[in-house]
Short mmCIF file of C-alpha atoms in Angstrom, two decimals:
data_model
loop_
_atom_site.label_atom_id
_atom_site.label_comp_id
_atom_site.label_asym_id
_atom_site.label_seq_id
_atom_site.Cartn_x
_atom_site.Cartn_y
_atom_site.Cartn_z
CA UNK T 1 9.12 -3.89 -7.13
CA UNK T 2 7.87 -0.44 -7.53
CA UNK T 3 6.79 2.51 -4.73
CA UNK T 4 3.54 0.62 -4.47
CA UNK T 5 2.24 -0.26 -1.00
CA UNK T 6 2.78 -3.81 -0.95
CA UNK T 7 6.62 -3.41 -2.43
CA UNK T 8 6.54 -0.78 0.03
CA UNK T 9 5.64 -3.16 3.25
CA UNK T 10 7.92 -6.00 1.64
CA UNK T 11 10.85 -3.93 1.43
CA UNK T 12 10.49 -2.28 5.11
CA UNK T 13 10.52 -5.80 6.74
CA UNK T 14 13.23 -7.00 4.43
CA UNK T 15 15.44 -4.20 4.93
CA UNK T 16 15.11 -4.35 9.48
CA UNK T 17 14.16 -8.71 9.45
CA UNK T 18 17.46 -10.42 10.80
CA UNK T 19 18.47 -11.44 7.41
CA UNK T 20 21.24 -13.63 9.53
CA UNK T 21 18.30 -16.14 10.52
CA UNK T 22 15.87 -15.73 7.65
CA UNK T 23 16.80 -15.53 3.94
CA UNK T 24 14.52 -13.76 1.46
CA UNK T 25 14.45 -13.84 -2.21
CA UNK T 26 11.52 -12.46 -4.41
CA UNK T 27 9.72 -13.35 -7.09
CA UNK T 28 8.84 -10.48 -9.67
CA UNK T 29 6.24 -10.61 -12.30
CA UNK T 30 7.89 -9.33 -15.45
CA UNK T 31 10.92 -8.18 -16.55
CA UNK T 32 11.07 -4.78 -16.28
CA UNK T 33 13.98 -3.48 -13.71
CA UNK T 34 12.55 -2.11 -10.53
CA UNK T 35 13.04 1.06 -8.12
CA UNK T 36 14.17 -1.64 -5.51
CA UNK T 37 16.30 -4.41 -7.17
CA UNK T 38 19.71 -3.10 -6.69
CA UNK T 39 19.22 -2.03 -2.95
CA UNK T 40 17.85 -6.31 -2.45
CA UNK T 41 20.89 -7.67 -4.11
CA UNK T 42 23.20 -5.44 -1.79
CA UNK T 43 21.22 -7.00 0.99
CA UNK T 44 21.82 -10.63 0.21
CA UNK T 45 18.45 -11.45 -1.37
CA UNK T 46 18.00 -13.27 -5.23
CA UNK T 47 15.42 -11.62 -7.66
CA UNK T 48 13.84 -14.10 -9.86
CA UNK T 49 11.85 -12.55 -13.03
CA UNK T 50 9.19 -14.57 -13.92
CA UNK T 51 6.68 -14.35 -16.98
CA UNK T 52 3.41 -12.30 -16.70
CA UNK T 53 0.60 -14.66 -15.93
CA UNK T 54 -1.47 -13.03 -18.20
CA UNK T 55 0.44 -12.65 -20.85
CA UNK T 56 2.39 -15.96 -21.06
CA UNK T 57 0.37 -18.24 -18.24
CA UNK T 58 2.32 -21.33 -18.90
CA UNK T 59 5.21 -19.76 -18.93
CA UNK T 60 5.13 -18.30 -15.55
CA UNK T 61 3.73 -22.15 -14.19
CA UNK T 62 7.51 -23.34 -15.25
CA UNK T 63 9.21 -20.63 -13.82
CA UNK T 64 7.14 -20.94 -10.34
CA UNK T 65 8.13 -24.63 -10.68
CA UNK T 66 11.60 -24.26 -11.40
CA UNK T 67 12.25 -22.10 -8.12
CA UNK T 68 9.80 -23.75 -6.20
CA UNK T 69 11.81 -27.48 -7.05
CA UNK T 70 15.46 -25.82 -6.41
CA UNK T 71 15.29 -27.41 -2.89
CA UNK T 72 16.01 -24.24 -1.19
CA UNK T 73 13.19 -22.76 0.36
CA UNK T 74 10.50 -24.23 2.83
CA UNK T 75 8.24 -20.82 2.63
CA UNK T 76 6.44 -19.51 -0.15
CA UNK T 77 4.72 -15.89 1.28
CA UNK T 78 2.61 -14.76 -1.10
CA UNK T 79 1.49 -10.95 -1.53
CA UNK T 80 -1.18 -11.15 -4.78
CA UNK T 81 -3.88 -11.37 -2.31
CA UNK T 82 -6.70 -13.88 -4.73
CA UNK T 83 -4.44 -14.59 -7.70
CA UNK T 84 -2.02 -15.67 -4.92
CA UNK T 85 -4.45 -19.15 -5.20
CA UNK T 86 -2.21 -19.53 -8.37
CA UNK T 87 1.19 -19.57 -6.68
CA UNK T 88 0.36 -21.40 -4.07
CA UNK T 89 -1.33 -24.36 -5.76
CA UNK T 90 1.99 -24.71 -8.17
CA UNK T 91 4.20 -24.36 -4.51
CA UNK T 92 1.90 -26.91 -2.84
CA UNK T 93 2.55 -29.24 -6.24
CA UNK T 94 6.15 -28.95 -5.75
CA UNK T 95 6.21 -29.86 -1.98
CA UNK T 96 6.37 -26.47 -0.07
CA UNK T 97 5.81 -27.08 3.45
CA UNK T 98 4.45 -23.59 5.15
CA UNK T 99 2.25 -21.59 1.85
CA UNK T 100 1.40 -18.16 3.78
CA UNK T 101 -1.12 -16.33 1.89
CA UNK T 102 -1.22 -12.41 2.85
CA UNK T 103 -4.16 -10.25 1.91
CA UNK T 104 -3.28 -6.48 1.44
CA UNK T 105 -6.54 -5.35 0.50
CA UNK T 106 -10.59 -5.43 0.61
CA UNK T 107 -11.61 -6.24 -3.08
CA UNK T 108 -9.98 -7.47 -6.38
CA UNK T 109 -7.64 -4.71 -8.44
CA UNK T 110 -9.83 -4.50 -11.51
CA UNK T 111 -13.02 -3.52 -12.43
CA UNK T 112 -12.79 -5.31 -15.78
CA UNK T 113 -15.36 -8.15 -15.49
CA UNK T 114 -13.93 -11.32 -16.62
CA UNK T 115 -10.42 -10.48 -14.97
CA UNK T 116 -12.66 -9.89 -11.22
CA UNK T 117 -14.64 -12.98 -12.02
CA UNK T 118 -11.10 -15.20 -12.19
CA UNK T 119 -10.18 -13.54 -9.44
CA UNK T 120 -13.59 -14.65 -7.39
CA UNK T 121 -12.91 -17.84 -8.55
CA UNK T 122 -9.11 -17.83 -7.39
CA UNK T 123 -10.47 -16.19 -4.05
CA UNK T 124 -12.31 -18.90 -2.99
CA UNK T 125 -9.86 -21.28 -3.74
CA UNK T 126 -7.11 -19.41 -1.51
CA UNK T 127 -7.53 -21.47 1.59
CA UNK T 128 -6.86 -24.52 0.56
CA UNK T 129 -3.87 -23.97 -0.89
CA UNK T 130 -2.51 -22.16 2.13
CA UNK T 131 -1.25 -23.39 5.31
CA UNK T 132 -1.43 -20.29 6.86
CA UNK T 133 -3.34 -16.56 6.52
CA UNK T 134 -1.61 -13.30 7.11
CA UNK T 135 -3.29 -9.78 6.28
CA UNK T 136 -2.54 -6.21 7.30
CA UNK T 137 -6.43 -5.56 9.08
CA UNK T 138 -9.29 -7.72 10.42
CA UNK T 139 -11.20 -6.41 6.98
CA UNK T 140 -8.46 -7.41 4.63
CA UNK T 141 -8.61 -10.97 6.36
CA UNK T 142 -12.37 -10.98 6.40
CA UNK T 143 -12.57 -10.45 2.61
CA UNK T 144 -9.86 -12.86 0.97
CA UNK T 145 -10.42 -15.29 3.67
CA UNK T 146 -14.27 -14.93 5.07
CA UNK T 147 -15.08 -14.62 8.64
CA UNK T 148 -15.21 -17.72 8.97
CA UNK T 149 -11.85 -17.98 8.76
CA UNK T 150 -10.87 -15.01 10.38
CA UNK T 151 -13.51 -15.57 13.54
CA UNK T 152 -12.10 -18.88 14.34
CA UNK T 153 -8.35 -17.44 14.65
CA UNK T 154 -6.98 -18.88 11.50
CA UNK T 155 -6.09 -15.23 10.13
CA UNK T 156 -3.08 -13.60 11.97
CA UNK T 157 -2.87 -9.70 11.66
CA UNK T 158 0.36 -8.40 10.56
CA UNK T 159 0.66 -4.66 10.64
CA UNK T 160 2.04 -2.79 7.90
CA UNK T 161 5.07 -1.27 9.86
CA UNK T 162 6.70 1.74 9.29
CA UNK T 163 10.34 3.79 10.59
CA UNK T 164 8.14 5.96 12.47
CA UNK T 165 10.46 8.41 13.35
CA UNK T 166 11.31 8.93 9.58
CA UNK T 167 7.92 10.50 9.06
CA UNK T 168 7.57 13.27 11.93
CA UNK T 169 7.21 16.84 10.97
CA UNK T 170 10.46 19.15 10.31
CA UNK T 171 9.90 21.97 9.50
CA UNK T 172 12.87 22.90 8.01
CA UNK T 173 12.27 20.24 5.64
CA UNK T 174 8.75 21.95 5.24
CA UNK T 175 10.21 25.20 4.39
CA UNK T 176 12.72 23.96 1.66
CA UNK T 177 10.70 21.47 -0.12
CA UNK T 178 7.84 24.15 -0.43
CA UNK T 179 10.30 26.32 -1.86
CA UNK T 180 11.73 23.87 -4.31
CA UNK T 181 7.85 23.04 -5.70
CA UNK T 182 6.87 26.61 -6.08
CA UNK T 183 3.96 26.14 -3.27
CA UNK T 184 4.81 28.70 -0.92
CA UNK T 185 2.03 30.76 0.90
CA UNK T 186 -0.22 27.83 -0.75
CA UNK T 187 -2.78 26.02 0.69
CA UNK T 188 -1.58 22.39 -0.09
CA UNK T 189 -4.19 19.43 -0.16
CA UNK T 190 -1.68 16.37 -0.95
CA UNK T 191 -3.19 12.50 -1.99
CA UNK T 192 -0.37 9.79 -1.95
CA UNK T 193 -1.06 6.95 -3.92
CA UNK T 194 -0.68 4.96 -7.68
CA UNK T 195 -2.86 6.20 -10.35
CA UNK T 196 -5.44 3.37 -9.96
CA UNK T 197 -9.15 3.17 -10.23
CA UNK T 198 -9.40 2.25 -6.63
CA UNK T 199 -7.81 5.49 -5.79
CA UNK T 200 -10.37 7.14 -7.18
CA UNK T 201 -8.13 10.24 -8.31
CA UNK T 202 -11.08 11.33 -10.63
CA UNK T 203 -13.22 12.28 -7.46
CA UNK T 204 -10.90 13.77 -5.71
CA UNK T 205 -10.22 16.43 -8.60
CA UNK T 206 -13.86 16.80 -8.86
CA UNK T 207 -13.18 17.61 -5.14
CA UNK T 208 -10.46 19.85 -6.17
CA UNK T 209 -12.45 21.53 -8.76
CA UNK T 210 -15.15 23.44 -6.24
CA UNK T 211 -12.64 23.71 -3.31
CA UNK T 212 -10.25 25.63 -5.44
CA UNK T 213 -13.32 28.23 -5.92
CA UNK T 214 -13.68 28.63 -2.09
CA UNK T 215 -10.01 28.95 -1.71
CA UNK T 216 -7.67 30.50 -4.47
CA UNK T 217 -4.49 29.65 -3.25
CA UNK T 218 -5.26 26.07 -3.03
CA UNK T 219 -3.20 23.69 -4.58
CA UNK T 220 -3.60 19.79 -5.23
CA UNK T 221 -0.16 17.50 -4.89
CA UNK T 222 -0.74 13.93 -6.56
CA UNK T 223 2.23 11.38 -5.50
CA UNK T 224 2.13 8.27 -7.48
CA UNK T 225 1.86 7.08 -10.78
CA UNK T 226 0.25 4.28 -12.77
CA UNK T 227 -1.70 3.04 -16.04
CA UNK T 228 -4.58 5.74 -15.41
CA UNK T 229 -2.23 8.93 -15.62
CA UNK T 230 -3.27 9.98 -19.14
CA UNK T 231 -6.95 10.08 -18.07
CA UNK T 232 -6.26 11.36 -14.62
CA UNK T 233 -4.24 14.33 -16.96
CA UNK T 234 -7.31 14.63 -19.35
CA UNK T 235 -9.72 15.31 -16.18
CA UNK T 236 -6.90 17.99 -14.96
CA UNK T 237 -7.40 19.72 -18.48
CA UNK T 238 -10.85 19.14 -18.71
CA UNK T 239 -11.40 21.27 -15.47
CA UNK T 240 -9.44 23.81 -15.94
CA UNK T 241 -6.68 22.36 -13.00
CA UNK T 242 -3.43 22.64 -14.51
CA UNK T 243 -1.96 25.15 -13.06
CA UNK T 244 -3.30 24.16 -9.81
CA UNK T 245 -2.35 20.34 -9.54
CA UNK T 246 0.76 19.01 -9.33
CA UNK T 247 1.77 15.59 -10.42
CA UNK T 248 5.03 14.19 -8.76
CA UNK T 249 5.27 11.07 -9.85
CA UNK T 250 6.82 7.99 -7.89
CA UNK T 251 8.96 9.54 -5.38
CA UNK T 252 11.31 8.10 -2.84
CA UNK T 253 11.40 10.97 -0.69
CA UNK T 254 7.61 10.51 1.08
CA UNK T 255 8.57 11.61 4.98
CA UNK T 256 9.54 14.94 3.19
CA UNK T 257 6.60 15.65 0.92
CA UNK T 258 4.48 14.62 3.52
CA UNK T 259 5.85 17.90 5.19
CA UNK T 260 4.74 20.32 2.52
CA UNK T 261 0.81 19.43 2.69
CA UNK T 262 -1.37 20.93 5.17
CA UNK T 263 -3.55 18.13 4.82
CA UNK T 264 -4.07 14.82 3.75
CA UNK T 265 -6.55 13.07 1.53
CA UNK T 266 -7.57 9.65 0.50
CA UNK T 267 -10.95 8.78 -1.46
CA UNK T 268 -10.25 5.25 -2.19
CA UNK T 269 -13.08 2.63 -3.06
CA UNK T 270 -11.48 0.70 -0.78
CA UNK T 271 -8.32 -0.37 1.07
CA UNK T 272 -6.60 -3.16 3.02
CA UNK T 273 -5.25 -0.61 5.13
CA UNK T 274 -3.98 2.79 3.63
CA UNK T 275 -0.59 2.40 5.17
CA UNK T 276 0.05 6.26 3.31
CA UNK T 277 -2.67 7.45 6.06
CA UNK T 278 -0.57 6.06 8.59
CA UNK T 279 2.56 8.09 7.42
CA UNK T 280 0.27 11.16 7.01
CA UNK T 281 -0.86 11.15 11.10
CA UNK T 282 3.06 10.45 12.00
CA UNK T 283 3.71 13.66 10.55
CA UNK T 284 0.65 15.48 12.37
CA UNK T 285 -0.97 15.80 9.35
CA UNK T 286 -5.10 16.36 9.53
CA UNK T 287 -6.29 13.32 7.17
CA UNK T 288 -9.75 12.94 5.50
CA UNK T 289 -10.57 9.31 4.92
CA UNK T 290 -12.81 7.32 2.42
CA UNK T 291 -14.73 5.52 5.33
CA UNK T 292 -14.04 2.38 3.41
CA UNK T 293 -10.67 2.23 5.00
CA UNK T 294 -10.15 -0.13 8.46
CA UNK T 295 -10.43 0.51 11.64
CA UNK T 296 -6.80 -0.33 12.09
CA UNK T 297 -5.62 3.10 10.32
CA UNK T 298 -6.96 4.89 13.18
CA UNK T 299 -4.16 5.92 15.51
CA UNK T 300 -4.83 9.70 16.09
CA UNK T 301 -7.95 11.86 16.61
CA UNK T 302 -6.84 13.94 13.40
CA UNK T 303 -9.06 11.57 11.19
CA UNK T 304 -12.04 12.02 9.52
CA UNK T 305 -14.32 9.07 7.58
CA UNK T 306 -16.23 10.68 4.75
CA UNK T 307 -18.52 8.92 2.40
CA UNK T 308 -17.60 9.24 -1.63
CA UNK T 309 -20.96 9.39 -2.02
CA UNK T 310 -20.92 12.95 -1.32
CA UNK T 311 -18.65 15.26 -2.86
CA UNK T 312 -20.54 18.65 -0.66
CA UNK T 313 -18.84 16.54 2.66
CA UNK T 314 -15.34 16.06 1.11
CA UNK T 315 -15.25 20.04 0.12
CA UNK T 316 -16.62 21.42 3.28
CA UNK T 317 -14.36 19.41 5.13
CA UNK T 318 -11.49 20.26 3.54
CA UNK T 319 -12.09 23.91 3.49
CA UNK T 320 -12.75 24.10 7.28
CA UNK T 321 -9.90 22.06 8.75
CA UNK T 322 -7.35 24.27 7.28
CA UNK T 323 -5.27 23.83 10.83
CA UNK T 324 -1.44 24.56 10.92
CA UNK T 325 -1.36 21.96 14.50
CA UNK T 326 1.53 19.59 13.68
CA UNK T 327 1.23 17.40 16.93
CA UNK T 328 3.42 14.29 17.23
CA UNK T 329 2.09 11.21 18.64
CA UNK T 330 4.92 9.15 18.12
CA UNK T 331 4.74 6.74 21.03
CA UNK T 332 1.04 6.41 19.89
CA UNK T 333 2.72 4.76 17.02
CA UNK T 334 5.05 2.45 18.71
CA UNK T 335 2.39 1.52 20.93
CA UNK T 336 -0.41 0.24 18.02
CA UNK T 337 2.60 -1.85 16.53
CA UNK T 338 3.87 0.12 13.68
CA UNK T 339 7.18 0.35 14.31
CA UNK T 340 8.98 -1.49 12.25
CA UNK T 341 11.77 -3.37 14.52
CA UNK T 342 9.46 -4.30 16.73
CA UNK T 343 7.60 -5.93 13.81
CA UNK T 344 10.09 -7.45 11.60
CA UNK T 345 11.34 -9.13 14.68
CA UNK T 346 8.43 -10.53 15.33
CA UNK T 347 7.37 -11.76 11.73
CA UNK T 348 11.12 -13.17 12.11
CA UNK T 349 10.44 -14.94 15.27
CA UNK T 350 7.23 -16.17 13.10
CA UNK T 351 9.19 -17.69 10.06
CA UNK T 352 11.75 -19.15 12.23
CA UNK T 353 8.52 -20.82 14.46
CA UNK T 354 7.29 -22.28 11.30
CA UNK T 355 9.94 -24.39 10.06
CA UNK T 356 10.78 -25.73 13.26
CA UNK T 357 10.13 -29.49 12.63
CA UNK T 358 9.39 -28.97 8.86
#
């Protein structure tokens, strides 16, 4: 359970669900204590640590079993998008009526070849060990699921919700965070996300490296961290970036860096969603977009699709927005479904639908 968008989602439902109707506990891969563990046992829920899968696969198949045979819960929700296939098989085994399997993204986590060929395999496995299909946009439920699927209804759309009023523009906030990083009368191009190929972090300081000629005072913010930080701190050397890129690491404080950029940036290969882009246009923030990212993370006109094709487009953009407009659009929010006790009532009202004559 780390800052990572699907923790992220998991732990905004969890923390606004009515947790006096529906009872969650989680099951963690590994044993390593997370940012979030303490603040779910204060809320009622159980964390169960479970082996690796691929580092002890049997292992984790008698843990899964041993929770899944404890008679005490009729949902499994699963949140490993294709390797999910896994879990739900062994909860299917063990006599778990309602198996929701929830796609969060658009392709497989790895480029390492036999790992995305297991998860192919696992992928089109997914359906039949599910009883129902969740995912956070019509292309995340296209992908894990096919269109098949997803045409005929069977995939339900659950948006990634968010406290929206947490994440609009202070600017006090602004002024005092921006004085605590040293980034005052700085230009500040900010990326939120973990240090993962499919962020494609090596691009954007590419990016970086020729908008930094056009404007001096520029300065990069990196949130997030993640197994690719040593090379994504060898590029940062290798172009000469160090004193111009800051690396933050995981923070818990988002709504209020998210105050200090003057605009917002995501390259990703690809995305379920991009909930951070979400947060970004809460706070008024200008955002330029891989234009691999769903339609559903549209929700202001302060958006603009680039290809990473072309690194001439990200630059020129990013040199000419440069606007100091901080427009709110909360209700914009609230209306597309983001807002978070609107939705974890609903996914509530969901769970509690399901079980009825289970």
């Amino acid at each position: 359970m780390d800052r990572g968008g699907v923790s992220a989602y998991m732990m905004n439902y969890y923390r606004h669900i009515d947790r006096s109707k529906v009872q969650i506990d989680f099951v963690v891969h590994g044993f390593e204590k997370g940012v979030f563990d303490d603040e779910i046992q204060e809320l009622g829920g159980l964390l169960y640590n479970v082996p690796v899968k691929s580092k002890n696969y049997f292992g984790n198949i008698r843990a899964l079993r041993k929770i899944f045979r404890s008679g005490q819960y009729k949902i499994v929700h699963s949140h490993m998008d294709a390797m999910g296939a896994v879990v739900l098989k062994e909860a299917r085994k063990c006599g778990i009526p309602i198996r929701i399997a929830h796609s969060h993204n658009t392709d497989h986590l790895t480029n390492n070849k036999i790992k995305y060929l297991l998860n192919e395999i696992a992928r089109k496995r997914i359906n039949e060990y599910s009883t129902h299909l969740f995912a956070c946009s019509e292309l995340a439920g296209k992908w894990l699921f096919g269109e098949k699927a997803f045409n005929a209804g069977d995939v339900r759309v659950i948006k990634n919700a968010i406290e929206v009023e947490t994440y609009k523009y202070d600017k006090d906030i602004s002024n005092r965070m921006k004085k605590e990083l040293s980034l005052e009368n700085n230009y500040i191009i900010g990326n939120i996300g973990r240090f993962d190929y499919q962020k494609n972090h090596i691009f954007l300081l590419d990016v970086f490296k020729h908008v930094i000629k056009l404007i001096p005072n520029a300065k990069l913010v990196l949130v997030g961290d993640g197994h690719l930080r040593k090379k994504i701190e060898a590029k940062i050397e290798e172009l000469g970036l160090s004193n111009s890129v800051l690396l933050l690491g995981q923070c818990s404080n988002i709504n209020e860096i998210l105050c200090v950029f003057d605009v917002f940036v995501l390259p990703s290969l690809f995305e379920g969603l991009g909930i951070a882009a979400v947060e970004a246009q809460v706070n008024g923030l200008r955002c330029c977009l891989s234009d691999t990212l769903p339609k559903e993370v549209v929700v202001t006109d302060k958006i603009e699709f680039l290809s990473t094709n072309n690194i001439n487009d990200w630059v020129n953009a990013l040199v000419n927005i440069r606007s100091t407009d901080r427009t709110i659009y909360t209700k914009d929010f609230f209306d597309a479904g983001y807002d978070i006790i609107y939705a974890a009532k609903k996914l509530c009202d969901i769970y509690i639908d399901m079980v009825k004559g289970v």
